[in-house]
Amino acid sequence: MSNIVVLDNGAGLCKAGIAGERDPSVIVPNCLGRPIASKKWLIADQLHTCEDLTSVSIRRPFDRGYLINPDLQKEIWERIFRSLLHIDPTHSTLLLVEPLFNLPSIQRSIDEIVFEDFGFQSLFVADSPSLVHLYETSRCRGDELLGKGQCSLVVDCGFSFTHAAPVLQNFTINHGVKRLDLGGKALTNYLKELVSYRSINVMDETFIMDDVKEKLCFVSLDVPRDLQIARSRGKDNLFRSSYVLPDGIEHMKGFVKDPDQAKRYLTLEDGLPLETNEDMNRPRSNKEKAEERKKVDLTKNEFDLTNERFLVPEMIFQPADLGMNQAGLAECIVRAVNSCHPHLHPVLYESIILTGGSTLFPRFAQRLERDLRPLIPDDYQVKITTQEDPILGVWRGGSLLASSPDFESTCVTKSEYEEYGSARCRRRFFH
């Protein structure tokens, strides 16, 4: 039997491994990077283990969720398959996770790489919502609605897009999928702009600001209240937290200066109004502002975050507040459900599954439920499940599917591709 390679080819991260295993053996950035001190471009694991990621130049094969540079993608896959997984593609089958609604021209390019450049024996193409659904239904008890109904709404907050996708019996209902043109990349870029405008220029620090976002950002359950807290000064400000940039001498990686201080916002009681603080609301005099400016040591290699910590994830819930002509995530979910048969509506609301890296923000599920509740009928229940590991959930579903007994019979073989061509072979994956 041939090796079955499962590849979740995300725009941000590539997750690859052998079918039947619980976790991928390779998780690497889907890009090439060149640090300032290096003359050559680093790829995959080289970039992942690089000590100094300050001002790295980045080249990505994906742009806005779609593959635009097949040659660059082929270079990254070459490293993954041959150097990291140590597999021979000519004796292997590939399960590839593609973005929803991939363009036919991109599909042809991918098929050429898979069959002509690497020479894989056979190929199966899957989408992320169906794999997430498969994995979660395999884990739930028989008496749970998700297992009995075989129906779920998968909310995938990825690198380029956020999708709300209804899934029925392991098939994604394509006409019901709704997309929000916001993902992890847009959130990182927004954080870069806020920090660069307020404190220090970090526009070239993509990897560092990704780290800042992941360690310090959280979802607000009461934005007006939290904005009021963020205006306070000194010890009253529960959101103030410092991030230390790498200096290239003592520490090569950035880090949160005081992790305990960064968690102080968790002491806020959910839903309670903030007690009025006269000092907080008193306008600052020009003298006070001048004194505060003097305290800022510009030679220090660090910066403070306050309201940026919750304003960045807020983009997903209220993009209109930032001037974007987009519906928020809750409205996106309602539109996806309303596109399906009315009999499915109550089941979908009770079987929402969150996946993707951006769902890891603290309080994400609580905020989503709070935003959803006023938009749906009172007699419907809302149940939101966050995956055990939202970054690996899609890959685990692929590993499960590829280890099923009849999997290889559903694949397109190299000889079929050579005889019929890409477009005709792809029809096998339509539903």
Tab-separated table of C-alpha atoms in Angstrom:
chain	number	residue	atom	x	y	z
A	1	MET	CA	0.000	0.000	0.000
A	2	SER	CA	1.269	3.477	-0.867
A	3	ASN	CA	1.909	6.239	1.613
A	4	ILE	CA	-0.991	8.668	1.892
A	5	VAL	CA	0.262	12.196	2.505
A	6	VAL	CA	-2.199	14.681	4.030
A	7	LEU	CA	-1.395	18.319	3.222
A	8	ASP	CA	-3.433	21.202	4.653
A	9	ASN	CA	-1.988	23.894	2.411
A	10	GLY	CA	-3.020	27.066	4.239
A	11	ALA	CA	-2.022	30.535	3.078
A	12	GLY	CA	-0.287	31.096	6.430
A	13	LEU	CA	0.883	27.643	7.529
A	14	CYS	CA	1.464	24.309	5.766
A	15	LYS	CA	0.508	21.288	7.860
A	16	ALA	CA	1.706	17.964	6.424
A	17	GLY	CA	1.995	14.386	7.611
A	18	ILE	CA	1.084	10.769	6.972
A	19	ALA	CA	-2.553	9.598	7.092
A	20	GLY	CA	-3.618	7.788	10.246
A	21	GLU	CA	-1.436	9.852	12.586
A	22	ARG	CA	-3.073	12.175	15.100
A	23	ASP	CA	-0.951	15.251	14.361
A	24	PRO	CA	1.007	16.457	11.337
A	25	SER	CA	4.754	15.890	11.512
A	26	VAL	CA	5.459	19.164	9.678
A	27	ILE	CA	3.999	22.597	10.525
A	28	VAL	CA	5.863	25.370	8.686
A	29	PRO	CA	5.135	28.877	7.325
A	30	ASN	CA	3.878	28.792	3.738
A	31	CYS	CA	6.356	31.407	2.572
A	32	LEU	CA	9.996	32.225	1.912
A	33	GLY	CA	11.776	34.707	4.160
A	34	ARG	CA	15.050	36.541	4.001
A	35	PRO	CA	16.413	38.032	7.239
A	36	ILE	CA	18.467	41.249	7.018
A	37	ALA	CA	21.679	39.383	7.860
A	38	SER	CA	21.133	36.676	5.234
A	39	LYS	CA	21.810	36.769	1.499
A	40	LYS	CA	19.626	33.761	0.727
A	41	TRP	CA	15.933	33.060	1.101
A	42	LEU	CA	14.997	30.653	3.895
A	43	ILE	CA	12.241	28.122	3.370
A	44	ALA	CA	9.856	26.125	5.565
A	45	ASP	CA	11.713	24.661	8.578
A	46	GLN	CA	14.744	26.923	7.968
A	47	LEU	CA	12.512	29.944	8.532
A	48	HIS	CA	10.722	28.285	11.455
A	49	THR	CA	13.994	27.740	13.331
A	50	CYS	CA	15.648	31.036	12.386
A	51	GLU	CA	16.816	32.872	15.510
A	52	ASP	CA	16.510	36.445	14.270
A	53	LEU	CA	13.253	37.260	12.464
A	54	THR	CA	13.640	41.043	12.685
A	55	SER	CA	12.585	42.870	9.483
A	56	VAL	CA	12.365	39.668	7.444
A	57	SER	CA	11.448	40.119	3.765
A	58	ILE	CA	8.618	37.717	2.910
A	59	ARG	CA	7.450	36.121	-0.330
A	60	ARG	CA	4.176	34.192	-0.208
A	61	PRO	CA	2.692	31.914	-2.900
A	62	PHE	CA	-0.799	32.985	-1.794
A	63	ASP	CA	-2.446	36.395	-2.027
A	64	ARG	CA	-5.937	37.126	-0.671
A	65	GLY	CA	-6.558	33.427	-0.214
A	66	TYR	CA	-5.616	32.230	-3.681
A	67	LEU	CA	-2.480	30.649	-5.128
A	68	ILE	CA	-0.790	33.239	-7.376
A	69	ASN	CA	2.737	31.821	-7.564
A	70	PRO	CA	2.718	28.060	-8.346
A	71	ASP	CA	6.510	27.943	-8.777
A	72	LEU	CA	7.040	29.283	-5.279
A	73	GLN	CA	4.500	26.825	-3.881
A	74	LYS	CA	6.270	23.977	-5.688
A	75	GLU	CA	9.564	25.018	-4.045
A	76	ILE	CA	7.986	24.909	-0.580
A	77	TRP	CA	6.334	21.524	-1.270
A	78	GLU	CA	9.635	20.142	-2.538
A	79	ARG	CA	11.206	20.950	0.817
A	80	ILE	CA	8.262	19.476	2.753
A	81	PHE	CA	7.926	16.222	0.809
A	82	ARG	CA	11.543	15.306	0.241
A	83	SER	CA	13.520	16.890	3.111
A	84	LEU	CA	11.008	16.877	5.964
A	85	LEU	CA	8.589	14.003	5.303
A	86	HIS	CA	11.164	11.919	3.373
A	87	ILE	CA	8.560	10.447	1.031
A	88	ASP	CA	8.761	9.443	-2.622
A	89	PRO	CA	5.773	11.108	-4.352
A	90	THR	CA	5.794	8.530	-7.180
A	91	HIS	CA	4.793	5.883	-4.626
A	92	SER	CA	2.387	8.071	-2.684
A	93	THR	CA	-1.188	9.400	-2.716
A	94	LEU	CA	-1.881	13.049	-1.796
A	95	LEU	CA	-4.905	14.362	0.089
A	96	LEU	CA	-4.801	18.118	-0.503
A	97	VAL	CA	-6.930	20.678	1.341
A	98	GLU	CA	-7.839	23.530	-1.009
A	99	PRO	CA	-9.613	26.855	-0.374
A	100	LEU	CA	-13.347	26.945	-1.017
A	101	PHE	CA	-14.327	28.165	-4.498
A	102	ASN	CA	-10.829	27.728	-5.920
A	103	LEU	CA	-10.586	29.051	-9.486
A	104	PRO	CA	-10.338	26.488	-12.346
A	105	SER	CA	-7.080	28.017	-13.591
A	106	ILE	CA	-5.535	27.565	-10.122
A	107	GLN	CA	-6.865	24.002	-9.919
A	108	ARG	CA	-5.148	23.196	-13.240
A	109	SER	CA	-1.859	24.641	-11.959
A	110	ILE	CA	-2.087	22.547	-8.790
A	111	ASP	CA	-2.864	19.361	-10.740
A	112	GLU	CA	0.162	19.983	-12.955
A	113	ILE	CA	2.419	20.341	-9.915
A	114	VAL	CA	0.963	17.230	-8.227
A	115	PHE	CA	0.985	14.870	-11.218
A	116	GLU	CA	3.571	16.252	-13.644
A	117	ASP	CA	6.211	17.819	-11.397
A	118	PHE	CA	6.025	15.486	-8.378
A	119	GLY	CA	4.479	12.453	-10.069
A	120	PHE	CA	2.045	11.475	-7.277
A	121	GLN	CA	0.163	8.221	-7.909
A	122	SER	CA	-3.227	9.730	-7.090
A	123	LEU	CA	-4.894	12.840	-5.667
A	124	PHE	CA	-7.909	13.638	-3.516
A	125	VAL	CA	-9.005	17.246	-3.020
A	126	ALA	CA	-10.991	18.231	0.078
A	127	ASP	CA	-12.240	21.476	1.640
A	128	SER	CA	-11.703	22.454	5.256
A	129	PRO	CA	-15.342	22.627	6.536
A	130	SER	CA	-16.135	19.026	5.564
A	131	LEU	CA	-12.940	17.741	7.228
A	132	VAL	CA	-13.596	19.710	10.431
A	133	HIS	CA	-17.137	18.321	10.521
A	134	LEU	CA	-15.862	14.771	9.955
A	135	TYR	CA	-13.330	15.036	12.774
A	136	GLU	CA	-15.749	16.555	15.289
A	137	THR	CA	-18.566	14.081	14.559
A	138	SER	CA	-16.100	11.216	15.002
A	139	ARG	CA	-15.272	12.501	18.492
A	140	CYS	CA	-18.782	13.205	19.809
A	141	ARG	CA	-21.044	10.762	21.629
A	142	GLY	CA	-23.888	9.104	19.773
A	143	ASP	CA	-26.534	10.949	21.813
A	144	GLU	CA	-25.135	14.400	20.972
A	145	LEU	CA	-26.951	16.466	18.336
A	146	LEU	CA	-23.828	16.856	16.183
A	147	GLY	CA	-23.496	13.079	15.950
A	148	LYS	CA	-27.218	12.372	15.461
A	149	GLY	CA	-27.963	15.221	13.054
A	150	GLN	CA	-24.827	14.796	10.919
A	151	CYS	CA	-25.118	18.519	10.314
A	152	SER	CA	-22.997	21.474	11.481
A	153	LEU	CA	-22.034	25.037	10.711
A	154	VAL	CA	-18.255	25.344	10.495
A	155	VAL	CA	-16.834	28.823	11.144
A	156	ASP	CA	-13.290	28.865	9.779
A	157	CYS	CA	-11.252	31.983	10.642
A	158	GLY	CA	-8.195	31.441	8.492
A	159	PHE	CA	-5.244	33.493	7.290
A	160	SER	CA	-7.001	35.314	4.432
A	161	PHE	CA	-10.738	34.708	4.872
A	162	THR	CA	-13.374	33.809	7.404
A	163	HIS	CA	-16.027	31.371	6.174
A	164	ALA	CA	-19.340	30.294	7.650
A	165	ALA	CA	-20.028	26.972	5.917
A	166	PRO	CA	-23.005	24.628	6.498
A	167	VAL	CA	-22.037	20.947	6.267
A	168	LEU	CA	-24.506	18.063	5.871
A	169	GLN	CA	-23.337	14.433	6.049
A	170	ASN	CA	-19.708	15.386	5.339
A	171	PHE	CA	-20.579	17.526	2.308
A	172	THR	CA	-20.215	21.302	2.363
A	173	ILE	CA	-23.405	23.012	1.143
A	174	ASN	CA	-21.672	25.384	-1.273
A	175	HIS	CA	-24.642	27.667	-1.931
A	176	GLY	CA	-24.913	28.289	1.818
A	177	VAL	CA	-21.263	29.305	2.373
A	178	LYS	CA	-20.769	32.967	3.318
A	179	ARG	CA	-17.400	34.692	3.338
A	180	LEU	CA	-15.942	37.539	5.357
A	181	ASP	CA	-12.872	39.038	3.660
A	182	LEU	CA	-10.957	39.202	6.922
A	183	GLY	CA	-8.481	36.788	8.430
A	184	GLY	CA	-5.358	36.595	10.554
A	185	LYS	CA	-3.253	38.513	8.027
A	186	ALA	CA	-5.583	41.546	8.075
A	187	LEU	CA	-5.633	41.550	11.889
A	188	THR	CA	-1.817	41.520	12.057
A	189	ASN	CA	-1.617	44.355	9.506
A	190	TYR	CA	-4.105	46.434	11.502
A	191	LEU	CA	-2.091	45.877	14.686
A	192	LYS	CA	1.068	46.949	12.832
A	193	GLU	CA	-0.624	50.180	11.756
A	194	LEU	CA	-1.904	50.993	15.255
A	195	VAL	CA	1.456	50.377	16.947
A	196	SER	CA	3.410	52.204	14.218
A	197	TYR	CA	1.137	55.245	14.499
A	198	ARG	CA	1.196	55.388	18.302
A	199	SER	CA	4.668	54.261	19.351
A	200	ILE	CA	7.300	52.628	17.123
A	201	ASN	CA	7.513	51.698	13.436
A	202	VAL	CA	6.843	47.963	13.144
A	203	MET	CA	5.453	47.839	9.591
A	204	ASP	CA	8.205	45.429	8.486
A	205	GLU	CA	7.944	43.160	11.537
A	206	THR	CA	5.373	40.616	10.348
A	207	PHE	CA	6.510	37.613	12.416
A	208	ILE	CA	7.069	39.690	15.555
A	209	MET	CA	3.648	41.356	15.317
A	210	ASP	CA	2.042	37.954	14.746
A	211	ASP	CA	3.560	36.963	18.085
A	212	VAL	CA	2.273	40.159	19.741
A	213	LYS	CA	-1.226	39.510	18.394
A	214	GLU	CA	-1.283	35.895	19.555
A	215	LYS	CA	0.040	36.635	23.055
A	216	LEU	CA	-1.703	39.897	23.943
A	217	CYS	CA	-4.928	40.345	21.950
A	218	PHE	CA	-8.331	39.239	23.273
A	219	VAL	CA	-11.997	39.695	22.403
A	220	SER	CA	-13.950	42.324	24.313
A	221	LEU	CA	-17.380	41.433	25.707
A	222	ASP	CA	-18.259	45.108	26.291
A	223	VAL	CA	-16.405	47.477	23.959
A	224	PRO	CA	-17.722	50.862	25.310
A	225	ARG	CA	-16.807	49.844	28.866
A	226	ASP	CA	-13.374	48.589	27.843
A	227	LEU	CA	-12.615	51.738	25.860
A	228	GLN	CA	-13.351	53.731	28.998
A	229	ILE	CA	-10.961	51.562	31.023
A	230	ALA	CA	-8.289	51.926	28.330
A	231	ARG	CA	-8.341	55.713	28.738
A	232	SER	CA	-7.326	55.446	32.379
A	233	ARG	CA	-3.747	55.998	33.445
A	234	GLY	CA	-1.269	54.132	35.592
A	235	LYS	CA	-2.480	51.237	37.733
A	236	ASP	CA	-6.146	51.855	36.848
A	237	ASN	CA	-5.527	50.658	33.304
A	238	LEU	CA	-6.156	46.910	33.339
A	239	PHE	CA	-5.220	46.573	29.670
A	240	ARG	CA	-1.773	48.143	29.599
A	241	SER	CA	0.889	45.598	28.754
A	242	SER	CA	4.435	45.942	27.436
A	243	TYR	CA	6.071	43.921	24.681
A	244	VAL	CA	9.866	43.838	24.428
A	245	LEU	CA	11.292	43.696	20.920
A	246	PRO	CA	14.357	41.558	20.172
A	247	ASP	CA	17.630	43.505	20.466
A	248	GLY	CA	19.788	41.005	18.567
A	249	ILE	CA	22.240	40.750	21.489
A	250	GLU	CA	20.687	39.589	24.761
A	251	HIS	CA	17.454	38.167	23.300
A	252	MET	CA	16.724	37.205	19.702
A	253	LYS	CA	12.961	36.777	20.181
A	254	GLY	CA	10.381	39.291	21.368
A	255	PHE	CA	8.483	38.619	24.598
A	256	VAL	CA	5.761	39.974	26.892
A	257	LYS	CA	7.484	41.986	29.623
A	258	ASP	CA	5.128	41.026	32.451
A	259	PRO	CA	2.831	38.053	31.674
A	260	ASP	CA	0.896	38.528	34.931
A	261	GLN	CA	0.172	42.168	34.058
A	262	ALA	CA	-1.021	41.057	30.619
A	263	LYS	CA	-3.701	38.881	32.246
A	264	ARG	CA	-5.128	41.566	34.546
A	265	TYR	CA	-8.060	42.178	32.205
A	266	LEU	CA	-9.380	38.716	33.195
A	267	THR	CA	-10.288	40.141	36.620
A	268	LEU	CA	-13.035	42.240	34.993
A	269	GLU	CA	-16.390	40.744	35.837
A	270	ASP	CA	-18.346	39.834	32.747
A	271	GLY	CA	-21.155	42.231	31.900
A	272	LEU	CA	-20.857	44.493	34.942
A	273	PRO	CA	-20.712	48.246	34.253
A	274	LEU	CA	-17.524	50.004	35.220
A	275	GLU	CA	-17.670	52.088	38.397
A	276	THR	CA	-17.111	55.752	37.655
A	277	ASN	CA	-13.576	56.834	38.360
A	278	GLU	CA	-13.308	60.627	38.619
A	279	ASP	CA	-9.563	60.607	37.970
A	280	MET	CA	-10.106	58.468	34.883
A	281	ASN	CA	-12.659	60.826	33.354
A	282	ARG	CA	-10.872	64.065	34.273
A	283	PRO	CA	-9.359	65.663	31.149
A	284	ARG	CA	-5.570	65.837	31.290
A	285	SER	CA	-3.906	69.229	31.300
A	286	ASN	CA	-1.184	70.159	28.815
A	287	LYS	CA	1.319	70.049	31.659
A	288	GLU	CA	0.346	66.457	32.504
A	289	LYS	CA	0.618	65.439	28.866
A	290	ALA	CA	4.080	66.977	28.616
A	291	GLU	CA	5.186	65.165	31.781
A	292	GLU	CA	3.879	61.880	30.367
A	293	ARG	CA	5.823	62.398	27.142
A	294	LYS	CA	9.006	62.940	29.135
A	295	LYS	CA	8.526	59.555	30.820
A	296	VAL	CA	8.578	57.726	27.465
A	297	ASP	CA	12.105	56.463	26.930
A	298	LEU	CA	12.556	56.272	23.165
A	299	THR	CA	15.840	54.368	23.560
A	300	LYS	CA	13.932	51.436	25.035
A	301	ASN	CA	13.254	48.555	22.711
A	302	GLU	CA	9.660	48.048	23.833
A	303	PHE	CA	6.160	49.424	23.416
A	304	ASP	CA	2.885	49.450	25.362
A	305	LEU	CA	-0.480	48.183	24.182
A	306	THR	CA	-3.809	49.235	25.690
A	307	ASN	CA	-7.014	49.366	23.623
A	308	GLU	CA	-5.187	47.833	20.616
A	309	ARG	CA	-5.437	44.527	22.446
A	310	PHE	CA	-9.199	44.259	21.885
A	311	LEU	CA	-9.692	46.629	18.931
A	312	VAL	CA	-7.772	44.291	16.606
A	313	PRO	CA	-10.000	41.173	17.095
A	314	GLU	CA	-13.015	43.521	17.053
A	315	MET	CA	-12.520	43.764	13.274
A	316	ILE	CA	-14.054	40.308	12.878
A	317	PHE	CA	-17.192	41.212	14.810
A	318	GLN	CA	-17.712	44.825	13.669
A	319	PRO	CA	-15.803	45.484	10.420
A	320	ALA	CA	-18.165	48.382	9.607
A	321	ASP	CA	-16.702	50.361	12.543
A	322	LEU	CA	-13.407	50.427	10.642
A	323	GLY	CA	-15.021	51.638	7.429
A	324	MET	CA	-15.176	48.198	5.803
A	325	ASN	CA	-18.251	47.362	3.755
A	326	GLN	CA	-18.605	43.925	5.357
A	327	ALA	CA	-21.077	42.188	7.621
A	328	GLY	CA	-19.804	41.086	11.030
A	329	LEU	CA	-19.255	37.425	11.858
A	330	ALA	CA	-22.625	36.937	13.609
A	331	GLU	CA	-24.542	38.355	10.635
A	332	CYS	CA	-22.405	36.241	8.294
A	333	ILE	CA	-23.457	33.113	10.203
A	334	VAL	CA	-27.150	34.082	10.101
A	335	ARG	CA	-26.963	34.572	6.322
A	336	ALA	CA	-25.308	31.177	5.904
A	337	VAL	CA	-28.018	29.445	7.957
A	338	ASN	CA	-30.828	31.279	6.146
A	339	SER	CA	-29.452	30.005	2.822
A	340	CYS	CA	-30.261	26.449	3.899
A	341	HIS	CA	-33.566	24.601	4.216
A	342	PRO	CA	-35.645	25.884	7.185
A	343	HIS	CA	-35.641	22.402	8.754
A	344	LEU	CA	-31.873	22.698	9.186
A	345	HIS	CA	-31.886	26.110	10.899
A	346	PRO	CA	-32.286	25.010	14.555
A	347	VAL	CA	-29.792	22.150	14.094
A	348	LEU	CA	-27.150	24.432	12.535
A	349	TYR	CA	-27.369	27.020	15.329
A	350	GLU	CA	-26.928	24.240	17.873
A	351	SER	CA	-23.931	22.740	16.031
A	352	ILE	CA	-21.547	25.643	15.397
A	353	ILE	CA	-17.885	24.569	15.249
A	354	LEU	CA	-15.060	27.138	15.452
A	355	THR	CA	-11.779	26.425	13.694
A	356	GLY	CA	-8.795	28.435	12.450
A	357	GLY	CA	-6.100	30.355	14.341
A	358	SER	CA	-8.123	33.537	14.937
A	359	THR	CA	-10.680	31.634	17.043
A	360	LEU	CA	-7.936	31.200	19.671
A	361	PHE	CA	-8.421	34.755	20.950
A	362	PRO	CA	-9.678	34.563	24.560
A	363	ARG	CA	-13.483	34.973	24.861
A	364	PHE	CA	-14.047	34.535	21.110
A	365	ALA	CA	-16.879	31.999	21.525
A	366	GLN	CA	-18.559	34.001	24.323
A	367	ARG	CA	-18.614	37.152	22.209
A	368	LEU	CA	-19.938	35.309	19.163
A	369	GLU	CA	-22.779	33.781	21.164
A	370	ARG	CA	-23.605	37.196	22.626
A	371	ASP	CA	-23.745	38.760	19.142
A	372	LEU	CA	-25.760	35.870	17.676
A	373	ARG	CA	-28.471	35.678	20.321
A	374	PRO	CA	-30.417	38.864	19.319
A	375	LEU	CA	-30.313	37.892	15.626
A	376	ILE	CA	-31.999	34.483	15.859
A	377	PRO	CA	-35.425	33.282	17.092
A	378	ASP	CA	-35.775	32.920	20.859
A	379	ASP	CA	-36.823	29.273	20.645
A	380	TYR	CA	-33.540	28.283	18.942
A	381	GLN	CA	-30.649	27.094	21.062
A	382	VAL	CA	-27.110	28.306	20.341
A	383	LYS	CA	-24.236	25.940	21.004
A	384	ILE	CA	-20.704	26.840	19.942
A	385	THR	CA	-17.884	24.281	20.029
A	386	THR	CA	-14.256	25.377	19.830
A	387	GLN	CA	-11.940	22.732	18.451
A	388	GLU	CA	-9.367	21.168	20.741
A	389	ASP	CA	-6.677	22.620	18.453
A	390	PRO	CA	-8.251	24.980	15.873
A	391	ILE	CA	-5.027	25.153	13.842
A	392	LEU	CA	-4.716	21.372	13.424
A	393	GLY	CA	-8.431	20.482	13.216
A	394	VAL	CA	-8.583	20.444	9.412
A	395	TRP	CA	-5.464	18.268	9.109
A	396	ARG	CA	-6.795	15.785	11.675
A	397	GLY	CA	-10.021	15.468	9.681
A	398	GLY	CA	-7.958	14.808	6.558
A	399	SER	CA	-5.902	12.177	8.365
A	400	LEU	CA	-9.100	10.449	9.487
A	401	LEU	CA	-10.632	10.519	5.990
A	402	ALA	CA	-7.462	9.286	4.286
A	403	SER	CA	-7.158	6.310	6.649
A	404	SER	CA	-10.656	5.005	5.798
A	405	PRO	CA	-10.677	1.665	3.874
A	406	ASP	CA	-12.284	2.930	0.645
A	407	PHE	CA	-10.376	6.215	0.442
A	408	GLU	CA	-8.030	5.323	-2.415
A	409	SER	CA	-10.944	4.264	-4.648
A	410	THR	CA	-12.277	7.835	-4.493
A	411	CYS	CA	-9.006	9.427	-5.671
A	412	VAL	CA	-8.094	10.558	-9.175
A	413	THR	CA	-5.126	8.531	-10.446
A	414	LYS	CA	-2.226	9.809	-12.500
A	415	SER	CA	-3.325	7.725	-15.505
A	416	GLU	CA	-6.868	9.182	-15.299
A	417	TYR	CA	-5.408	12.680	-15.189
A	418	GLU	CA	-3.239	11.958	-18.236
A	419	GLU	CA	-6.170	10.503	-20.154
A	420	TYR	CA	-8.979	12.915	-19.267
A	421	GLY	CA	-7.250	16.105	-18.116
A	422	SER	CA	-7.695	18.254	-15.031
A	423	ALA	CA	-11.209	19.646	-15.565
A	424	ARG	CA	-12.867	16.263	-16.094
A	425	CYS	CA	-11.050	14.624	-13.185
A	426	ARG	CA	-12.024	17.449	-10.850
A	427	ARG	CA	-15.717	16.649	-11.340
A	428	ARG	CA	-15.204	13.696	-9.014
A	429	PHE	CA	-14.781	16.111	-6.097
A	430	PHE	CA	-17.924	18.130	-6.893
A	431	HIS	CA	-21.134	17.497	-4.985
